[in-house]
Amino acid sequence: MLDQTNLLHSLVVNYTLNDNKVDSFVPFILETIANYQLLDTEKVGQEAGSAEQGSVHKWCTRINSLLQSKVSGAKWAGISFVKISIQQSETLFIQNLQSWSSALLTLLTRPESTLILSDVILTLSNIFGKTINKPELQREVTSQQLPRFNTTLLNLSENQELLPTIFDALSQSCIQFPTIFRPFVENTQKLCLGVLDGTFDYESSVVQSAANCLASITNTGGKTNSLVHWKSISLRLIGSLNFLLDRLFDTIDEEKHASNNLPQFEFPSVSDDYIIAFPILFSRFQCLCECIISLVSLPTSIPVHVPMNQFLDFLCRVYNVCDGSFIVNKDKNEFYTLMLGVPSLYVHSNKVLSSLIICAGEYFTRHLRLISDIILKLLDQSKDKWLLRNSTYRLTSLCIQKYGIGFVHFVSSPLLASIIDDIRIKQKPQRDVLTDVISNTGKKGGKNKKRKITNSDELINSGIQEFNNVNVDVQISALEVLKTLLMVDGSSIPYNIRSTIDNIILSRILAPFSQLTNSSITTRNESDIQLKLYECLLALIVAPSAFQPTILPHALRIFSSGLKAQPRQLQLFSSQALAICDLMLHSRLPPLQRLPNDSISLSEKNIHESESKETGNNIESKENSNNIVPEKNDNKIEPKENDNIELKESVNNIEPKENIEPKENSDEHLKNEGETIEPSIHTLKFSEIDMIPEHSDKKRVHSGDGSDFDAEDQARMFKSFRSDDYTDSDNEDEEMPEIVPDGPDSDYESLDE
């Protein structure tokens, strides 16, 4: 076993003595210390040998020298060594806390690079945070050096690159040591409001950290004043937003709200010209909404009062503005400019409402009708606004998960109509691109002239194609809402709508993505959409309709083929879905152990030739070309003759292969016929799936005395995978019945008969 004392001594002597080169060895040194735990507390204790204590002493001495070096790289190396030392060794932390914190604070007062200053701030925050449960260290170190640290952070706020790190450090200091931080509340609040005034992008890390810092200030009031401080900040935020909306909605006739009289924060005034003022006001609205989200999401030390009525008044004021609002100002250009930013107001209001729903819990149960009206209005107005539609779907999914069937009752039918419109695959009609008759009235005689079109893109895309021009994120969000709704109230969906959903989900799973003409579809987007479709398919099975048979046979084939699909996440989900299906079919047996090679793909032609030559079998061979036949409804997909959504054979025509006596020399027969058996790895189609559940389970079917079941018992066990055979040869070309027939499927009513 290697002597770890020698290892640490070797690192110090060989790699840390040269200040000009030590920064290049920092990754190697840190990795070695992490692998061997060279600074572990147990090996640095008082009982350690003199050699070990000597090597650790040299390590600490070298860190102090690096922190005082004039080379920037050496300072950065010293900071890195301090971080890993206090991480691995509690003893080193206690022994060197005073010296290391003083040296790091000294670095903050010097004109160092942004990288070094950022690392120093993070390291000092970590050091002070480790003294929370150590009262002695707090008295000797934290109470003396933390005020100096906070003052230095406020002085460094002019460096905008350091602002995210500064805000995070101030937030941590405010939460962990509220009493020490109390004198710095006012200056910190001004610094936060200076960032939230609309001069920064709301998605930037600066705004996010400033919003979190302003929310954390509420913890500095102590147990008696925290409640008042929290409510004061929340009301001021609502008042600031209402004052902002007064300027934005100046051209709209709206009712005056009592919340307009609330106190507000002081922000810089904007120009009277709406062209200059509106972008700043929109950005300020976004930043203040992020601050409200942080405020209601941050844990508090004591229960606080949330001004929910004022929040609802503010949200309703935003949602009531639309392109049909009454204009009171004669300048319509200002109203049109306002309409440019209204979708952004809706999106951020949705975020605030989602945060309030998570925060308030059951409070919004009394307002479910109001929330449902808001969601349906946004869905109706966002058909071409993808960001707003995606945000609305996310809000809808949250409400369904939070309030269940009580909320679904208000939005079920119109919501399903919007989802179906967003996830269905449409068809482009065929057009003749070889000739295009155009009227040329500008030439002499005004005669019609034929012009040949030779554009290769138009020639390629001239046939009937399936496509979906809806944004990928919107489709994924719509499928997520559909899955949640099916799990909550899938059995109560009307028959015609449920049938349409079944057909759309199955059609999209089986249709190759190459038919999607939307160029924004990428491989990653394909896999994300495919996974959501599989999740919806499982939800359809878990919550079956009471008025139509289950689509479980189709799902079994799809999930079995999904074991070979890509990506790996889809394979894992297919395996879990098959386990759930097995529990439905055999409630008293464990799930079958399926492997990807259990599903064998054969061409339809070779299957017909192979089965037609077996004369001694108990099953008459035949070939069916079955299509999924939707109802004659405008909301359903009608596949054409060349559609790839085909069934190799009817689900009601599957027999266990133990009942078929294979011919002798079957391998030679397949070889002579030129047939190859190999797993299919391309897009799933019903015509390419041949489920053989008996083959995967054959080895584990035994009786209690060790003998195998006979053919009759095996057929009984797999009753759910078969039904009566078609014996009429005249029906060979008959199409498969609809997925949603009139009567129930008796094969799945009872497995114990």
mmCIF file of C-alpha atoms in Angstrom, residues 375-587:
data_model
loop_
_atom_site.group_PDB
_atom_site.id
_atom_site.type_symbol
_atom_site.label_atom_id
_atom_site.label_comp_id
_atom_site.label_asym_id
_atom_site.label_seq_id
_atom_site.Cartn_x
_atom_site.Cartn_y
_atom_site.Cartn_z
ATOM 1 C CA ILE A 375 -56.803 29.006 -19.802
ATOM 2 C CA LEU A 376 -59.508 28.547 -22.439
ATOM 3 C CA LYS A 377 -59.209 32.203 -23.451
ATOM 4 C CA LEU A 378 -55.432 31.898 -23.825
ATOM 5 C CA LEU A 379 -55.753 28.705 -25.879
ATOM 6 C CA ASP A 380 -58.209 30.435 -28.178
ATOM 7 C CA GLN A 381 -55.927 33.452 -28.661
ATOM 8 C CA SER A 382 -52.629 31.584 -29.037
ATOM 9 C CA LYS A 383 -53.174 29.419 -32.107
ATOM 10 C CA ASP A 384 -50.234 31.049 -33.884
ATOM 11 C CA LYS A 385 -48.310 32.174 -30.781
ATOM 12 C CA TRP A 386 -46.180 29.158 -29.890
ATOM 13 C CA LEU A 387 -44.475 30.546 -26.781
ATOM 14 C CA LEU A 388 -47.792 31.547 -25.253
ATOM 15 C CA ARG A 389 -49.423 28.250 -26.209
ATOM 16 C CA ASN A 390 -46.589 26.260 -24.691
ATOM 17 C CA SER A 391 -46.829 28.307 -21.481
ATOM 18 C CA THR A 392 -50.604 27.785 -21.345
ATOM 19 C CA TYR A 393 -50.249 24.025 -21.745
ATOM 20 C CA ARG A 394 -47.747 23.926 -18.894
ATOM 21 C CA LEU A 395 -50.145 25.875 -16.671
ATOM 22 C CA THR A 396 -52.968 23.507 -17.658
ATOM 23 C CA SER A 397 -50.924 20.430 -16.809
ATOM 24 C CA LEU A 398 -50.113 21.878 -13.386
ATOM 25 C CA CYS A 399 -53.777 22.619 -12.669
ATOM 26 C CA ILE A 400 -54.854 19.106 -13.678
ATOM 27 C CA GLN A 401 -52.218 17.560 -11.434
ATOM 28 C CA LYS A 402 -53.114 19.878 -8.544
ATOM 29 C CA TYR A 403 -56.913 19.885 -8.668
ATOM 30 C CA GLY A 404 -57.741 16.700 -10.577
ATOM 31 C CA ILE A 405 -61.183 15.953 -11.920
ATOM 32 C CA GLY A 406 -62.672 19.088 -10.400
ATOM 33 C CA PHE A 407 -60.647 21.208 -12.804
ATOM 34 C CA VAL A 408 -61.001 18.811 -15.764
ATOM 35 C CA HIS A 409 -64.772 19.230 -15.532
ATOM 36 C CA PHE A 410 -64.462 22.869 -16.631
ATOM 37 C CA VAL A 411 -61.981 22.480 -19.512
ATOM 38 C CA SER A 412 -62.327 18.927 -20.825
ATOM 39 C CA SER A 413 -64.045 19.322 -24.221
ATOM 40 C CA PRO A 414 -62.416 22.548 -25.530
ATOM 41 C CA LEU A 415 -59.042 21.495 -24.154
ATOM 42 C CA LEU A 416 -59.192 18.144 -25.955
ATOM 43 C CA ALA A 417 -60.160 19.909 -29.166
ATOM 44 C CA SER A 418 -57.074 22.137 -28.929
ATOM 45 C CA ILE A 419 -54.812 19.196 -28.125
ATOM 46 C CA ILE A 420 -56.129 17.148 -31.044
ATOM 47 C CA ASP A 421 -55.585 20.077 -33.396
ATOM 48 C CA ASP A 422 -51.967 20.438 -32.226
ATOM 49 C CA ILE A 423 -50.877 16.789 -32.291
ATOM 50 C CA ARG A 424 -52.660 15.423 -35.340
ATOM 51 C CA ILE A 425 -50.832 14.819 -38.608
ATOM 52 C CA LYS A 426 -52.312 16.689 -41.545
ATOM 53 C CA GLN A 427 -52.060 15.895 -45.255
ATOM 54 C CA LYS A 428 -50.997 18.104 -48.110
ATOM 55 C CA PRO A 429 -53.212 17.736 -51.174
ATOM 56 C CA GLN A 430 -51.587 16.634 -54.391
ATOM 57 C CA ARG A 431 -50.830 19.312 -56.968
ATOM 58 C CA ASP A 432 -49.703 19.114 -60.556
ATOM 59 C CA VAL A 433 -46.266 20.699 -60.833
ATOM 60 C CA LEU A 434 -45.503 19.570 -64.378
ATOM 61 C CA THR A 435 -47.606 22.277 -65.939
ATOM 62 C CA ASP A 436 -48.916 25.523 -64.548
ATOM 63 C CA VAL A 437 -51.379 27.508 -66.540
ATOM 64 C CA ILE A 438 -50.976 31.199 -65.843
ATOM 65 C CA SER A 439 -52.764 34.156 -67.256
ATOM 66 C CA ASN A 440 -50.397 36.651 -68.839
ATOM 67 C CA THR A 441 -52.573 39.693 -69.397
ATOM 68 C CA GLY A 442 -49.597 42.038 -69.565
ATOM 69 C CA LYS A 443 -48.482 40.668 -72.961
ATOM 70 C CA LYS A 444 -50.004 41.286 -76.320
ATOM 71 C CA GLY A 445 -53.249 39.545 -76.935
ATOM 72 C CA GLY A 446 -53.641 38.577 -73.304
ATOM 73 C CA LYS A 447 -53.332 34.917 -74.255
ATOM 74 C CA ASN A 448 -52.855 32.168 -71.717
ATOM 75 C CA LYS A 449 -49.407 30.693 -71.745
ATOM 76 C CA LYS A 450 -48.192 27.382 -70.296
ATOM 77 C CA ARG A 451 -45.049 27.429 -68.236
ATOM 78 C CA LYS A 452 -43.160 24.294 -67.201
ATOM 79 C CA ILE A 453 -42.005 24.070 -63.611
ATOM 80 C CA THR A 454 -38.617 22.452 -63.236
ATOM 81 C CA ASN A 455 -37.962 23.177 -59.555
ATOM 82 C CA SER A 456 -36.617 19.921 -58.119
ATOM 83 C CA ASP A 457 -37.990 20.674 -54.645
ATOM 84 C CA GLU A 458 -41.501 21.055 -55.993
ATOM 85 C CA LEU A 459 -41.161 17.856 -58.012
ATOM 86 C CA ILE A 460 -40.072 15.927 -54.924
ATOM 87 C CA ASN A 461 -42.801 17.362 -52.703
ATOM 88 C CA SER A 462 -45.593 17.135 -55.251
ATOM 89 C CA GLY A 463 -47.260 13.981 -53.878
ATOM 90 C CA ILE A 464 -49.581 13.632 -50.933
ATOM 91 C CA GLN A 465 -47.552 14.084 -47.767
ATOM 92 C CA GLU A 466 -48.269 14.042 -44.075
ATOM 93 C CA PHE A 467 -46.975 16.942 -42.017
ATOM 94 C CA ASN A 468 -47.432 18.872 -38.797
ATOM 95 C CA ASN A 469 -46.551 22.554 -38.822
ATOM 96 C CA VAL A 470 -46.954 22.984 -35.057
ATOM 97 C CA ASN A 471 -43.909 23.852 -32.978
ATOM 98 C CA VAL A 472 -42.123 20.874 -31.427
ATOM 99 C CA ASP A 473 -42.285 22.264 -27.889
ATOM 100 C CA VAL A 474 -46.014 22.872 -28.290
ATOM 101 C CA GLN A 475 -46.555 19.290 -29.429
ATOM 102 C CA ILE A 476 -44.592 17.922 -26.466
ATOM 103 C CA SER A 477 -46.512 20.130 -24.021
ATOM 104 C CA ALA A 478 -49.840 19.142 -25.601
ATOM 105 C CA LEU A 479 -48.972 15.452 -25.307
ATOM 106 C CA GLU A 480 -47.979 15.970 -21.675
ATOM 107 C CA VAL A 481 -51.350 17.586 -20.945
ATOM 108 C CA LEU A 482 -53.111 14.743 -22.773
ATOM 109 C CA LYS A 483 -51.268 12.133 -20.732
ATOM 110 C CA THR A 484 -52.116 13.902 -17.465
ATOM 111 C CA LEU A 485 -55.762 14.296 -18.439
ATOM 112 C CA LEU A 486 -56.052 10.630 -19.449
ATOM 113 C CA MET A 487 -54.589 9.490 -16.142
ATOM 114 C CA VAL A 488 -57.021 11.694 -14.198
ATOM 115 C CA ASP A 489 -60.256 11.312 -16.168
ATOM 116 C CA GLY A 490 -59.531 9.207 -19.238
ATOM 117 C CA SER A 491 -62.455 6.830 -18.740
ATOM 118 C CA SER A 492 -65.021 9.650 -18.908
ATOM 119 C CA ILE A 493 -63.955 11.088 -22.263
ATOM 120 C CA PRO A 494 -66.807 10.857 -24.829
ATOM 121 C CA TYR A 495 -66.713 7.914 -27.223
ATOM 122 C CA ASN A 496 -66.074 9.855 -30.448
ATOM 123 C CA ILE A 497 -63.294 11.991 -28.952
ATOM 124 C CA ARG A 498 -61.661 8.981 -27.319
ATOM 125 C CA SER A 499 -61.742 7.106 -30.619
ATOM 126 C CA THR A 500 -60.091 10.053 -32.367
ATOM 127 C CA ILE A 501 -57.361 10.234 -29.732
ATOM 128 C CA ASP A 502 -56.671 6.498 -30.029
ATOM 129 C CA ASN A 503 -56.338 6.739 -33.801
ATOM 130 C CA ILE A 504 -54.074 9.795 -33.656
ATOM 131 C CA ILE A 505 -51.714 8.303 -31.084
ATOM 132 C CA LEU A 506 -51.425 4.971 -32.921
ATOM 133 C CA SER A 507 -51.050 6.669 -36.297
ATOM 134 C CA ARG A 508 -48.305 8.983 -35.099
ATOM 135 C CA ILE A 509 -46.383 6.162 -33.447
ATOM 136 C CA LEU A 510 -46.487 4.056 -36.587
ATOM 137 C CA ALA A 511 -45.984 6.811 -39.153
ATOM 138 C CA PRO A 512 -42.290 7.400 -40.023
ATOM 139 C CA PHE A 513 -40.985 10.827 -39.116
ATOM 140 C CA SER A 514 -39.627 11.204 -42.626
ATOM 141 C CA GLN A 515 -43.139 12.206 -43.656
ATOM 142 C CA LEU A 516 -42.966 15.290 -41.456
ATOM 143 C CA THR A 517 -42.029 18.157 -43.747
ATOM 144 C CA ASN A 518 -41.299 20.576 -40.920
ATOM 145 C CA SER A 519 -37.571 21.279 -41.193
ATOM 146 C CA SER A 520 -37.340 22.136 -37.479
ATOM 147 C CA ILE A 521 -37.775 18.470 -36.548
ATOM 148 C CA THR A 522 -34.402 17.073 -35.466
ATOM 149 C CA THR A 523 -33.370 13.650 -34.281
ATOM 150 C CA ARG A 524 -33.558 14.732 -30.662
ATOM 151 C CA ASN A 525 -37.008 16.236 -31.186
ATOM 152 C CA GLU A 526 -38.168 13.033 -32.859
ATOM 153 C CA SER A 527 -37.142 10.950 -29.859
ATOM 154 C CA ASP A 528 -38.766 13.399 -27.422
ATOM 155 C CA ILE A 529 -42.054 13.353 -29.312
ATOM 156 C CA GLN A 530 -41.911 9.577 -29.714
ATOM 157 C CA LEU A 531 -41.397 9.107 -25.975
ATOM 158 C CA LYS A 532 -44.380 11.346 -25.198
ATOM 159 C CA LEU A 533 -46.497 9.353 -27.661
ATOM 160 C CA TYR A 534 -45.523 6.132 -25.896
ATOM 161 C CA GLU A 535 -46.461 7.684 -22.551
ATOM 162 C CA CYS A 536 -49.865 8.691 -23.937
ATOM 163 C CA LEU A 537 -50.354 5.181 -25.311
ATOM 164 C CA LEU A 538 -49.713 3.720 -21.871
ATOM 165 C CA ALA A 539 -52.149 6.239 -20.363
ATOM 166 C CA LEU A 540 -54.796 5.093 -22.865
ATOM 167 C CA ILE A 541 -54.350 1.542 -21.607
ATOM 168 C CA VAL A 542 -54.268 2.389 -17.915
ATOM 169 C CA ALA A 543 -57.487 4.453 -18.222
ATOM 170 C CA PRO A 544 -59.556 2.507 -20.786
ATOM 171 C CA SER A 545 -62.911 3.659 -22.094
ATOM 172 C CA ALA A 546 -65.996 1.908 -20.786
ATOM 173 C CA PHE A 547 -67.708 1.948 -24.199
ATOM 174 C CA GLN A 548 -65.025 0.521 -26.492
ATOM 175 C CA PRO A 549 -62.548 -2.352 -26.389
ATOM 176 C CA THR A 550 -59.029 -1.757 -25.254
ATOM 177 C CA ILE A 551 -56.182 -1.125 -27.669
ATOM 178 C CA LEU A 552 -53.993 -3.352 -25.540
ATOM 179 C CA PRO A 553 -53.156 -5.809 -28.386
ATOM 180 C CA HIS A 554 -51.787 -2.972 -30.501
ATOM 181 C CA ALA A 555 -49.904 -1.545 -27.529
ATOM 182 C CA LEU A 556 -48.287 -4.924 -26.819
ATOM 183 C CA ARG A 557 -46.877 -5.036 -30.331
ATOM 184 C CA ILE A 558 -45.704 -1.425 -30.208
ATOM 185 C CA PHE A 559 -44.020 -1.732 -26.812
ATOM 186 C CA SER A 560 -42.393 -5.027 -27.825
ATOM 187 C CA SER A 561 -40.924 -3.393 -30.895
ATOM 188 C CA GLY A 562 -39.888 -0.436 -28.714
ATOM 189 C CA LEU A 563 -37.432 -2.722 -26.925
ATOM 190 C CA LYS A 564 -35.263 -2.449 -30.041
ATOM 191 C CA ALA A 565 -35.878 1.240 -30.737
ATOM 192 C CA GLN A 566 -33.585 4.163 -30.152
ATOM 193 C CA PRO A 567 -32.825 6.028 -27.945
ATOM 194 C CA ARG A 568 -32.146 4.024 -24.809
ATOM 195 C CA GLN A 569 -34.743 5.975 -22.848
ATOM 196 C CA LEU A 570 -37.460 4.700 -25.181
ATOM 197 C CA GLN A 571 -36.303 1.119 -24.625
ATOM 198 C CA LEU A 572 -36.487 1.520 -20.850
ATOM 199 C CA PHE A 573 -39.970 2.986 -21.018
ATOM 200 C CA SER A 574 -41.141 0.189 -23.333
ATOM 201 C CA SER A 575 -39.866 -2.372 -20.847
ATOM 202 C CA GLN A 576 -41.765 -0.696 -18.002
ATOM 203 C CA ALA A 577 -44.897 -0.411 -20.130
ATOM 204 C CA LEU A 578 -44.764 -4.123 -20.992
ATOM 205 C CA ALA A 579 -44.530 -4.967 -17.302
ATOM 206 C CA ILE A 580 -47.691 -2.924 -16.673
ATOM 207 C CA CYS A 581 -49.452 -4.645 -19.583
ATOM 208 C CA ASP A 582 -48.488 -8.068 -18.213
ATOM 209 C CA LEU A 583 -49.968 -7.172 -14.840
ATOM 210 C CA MET A 584 -53.218 -6.287 -16.594
ATOM 211 C CA LEU A 585 -53.312 -9.552 -18.558
ATOM 212 C CA HIS A 586 -52.101 -11.826 -15.757
ATOM 213 C CA SER A 587 -52.866 -10.141 -12.471
#
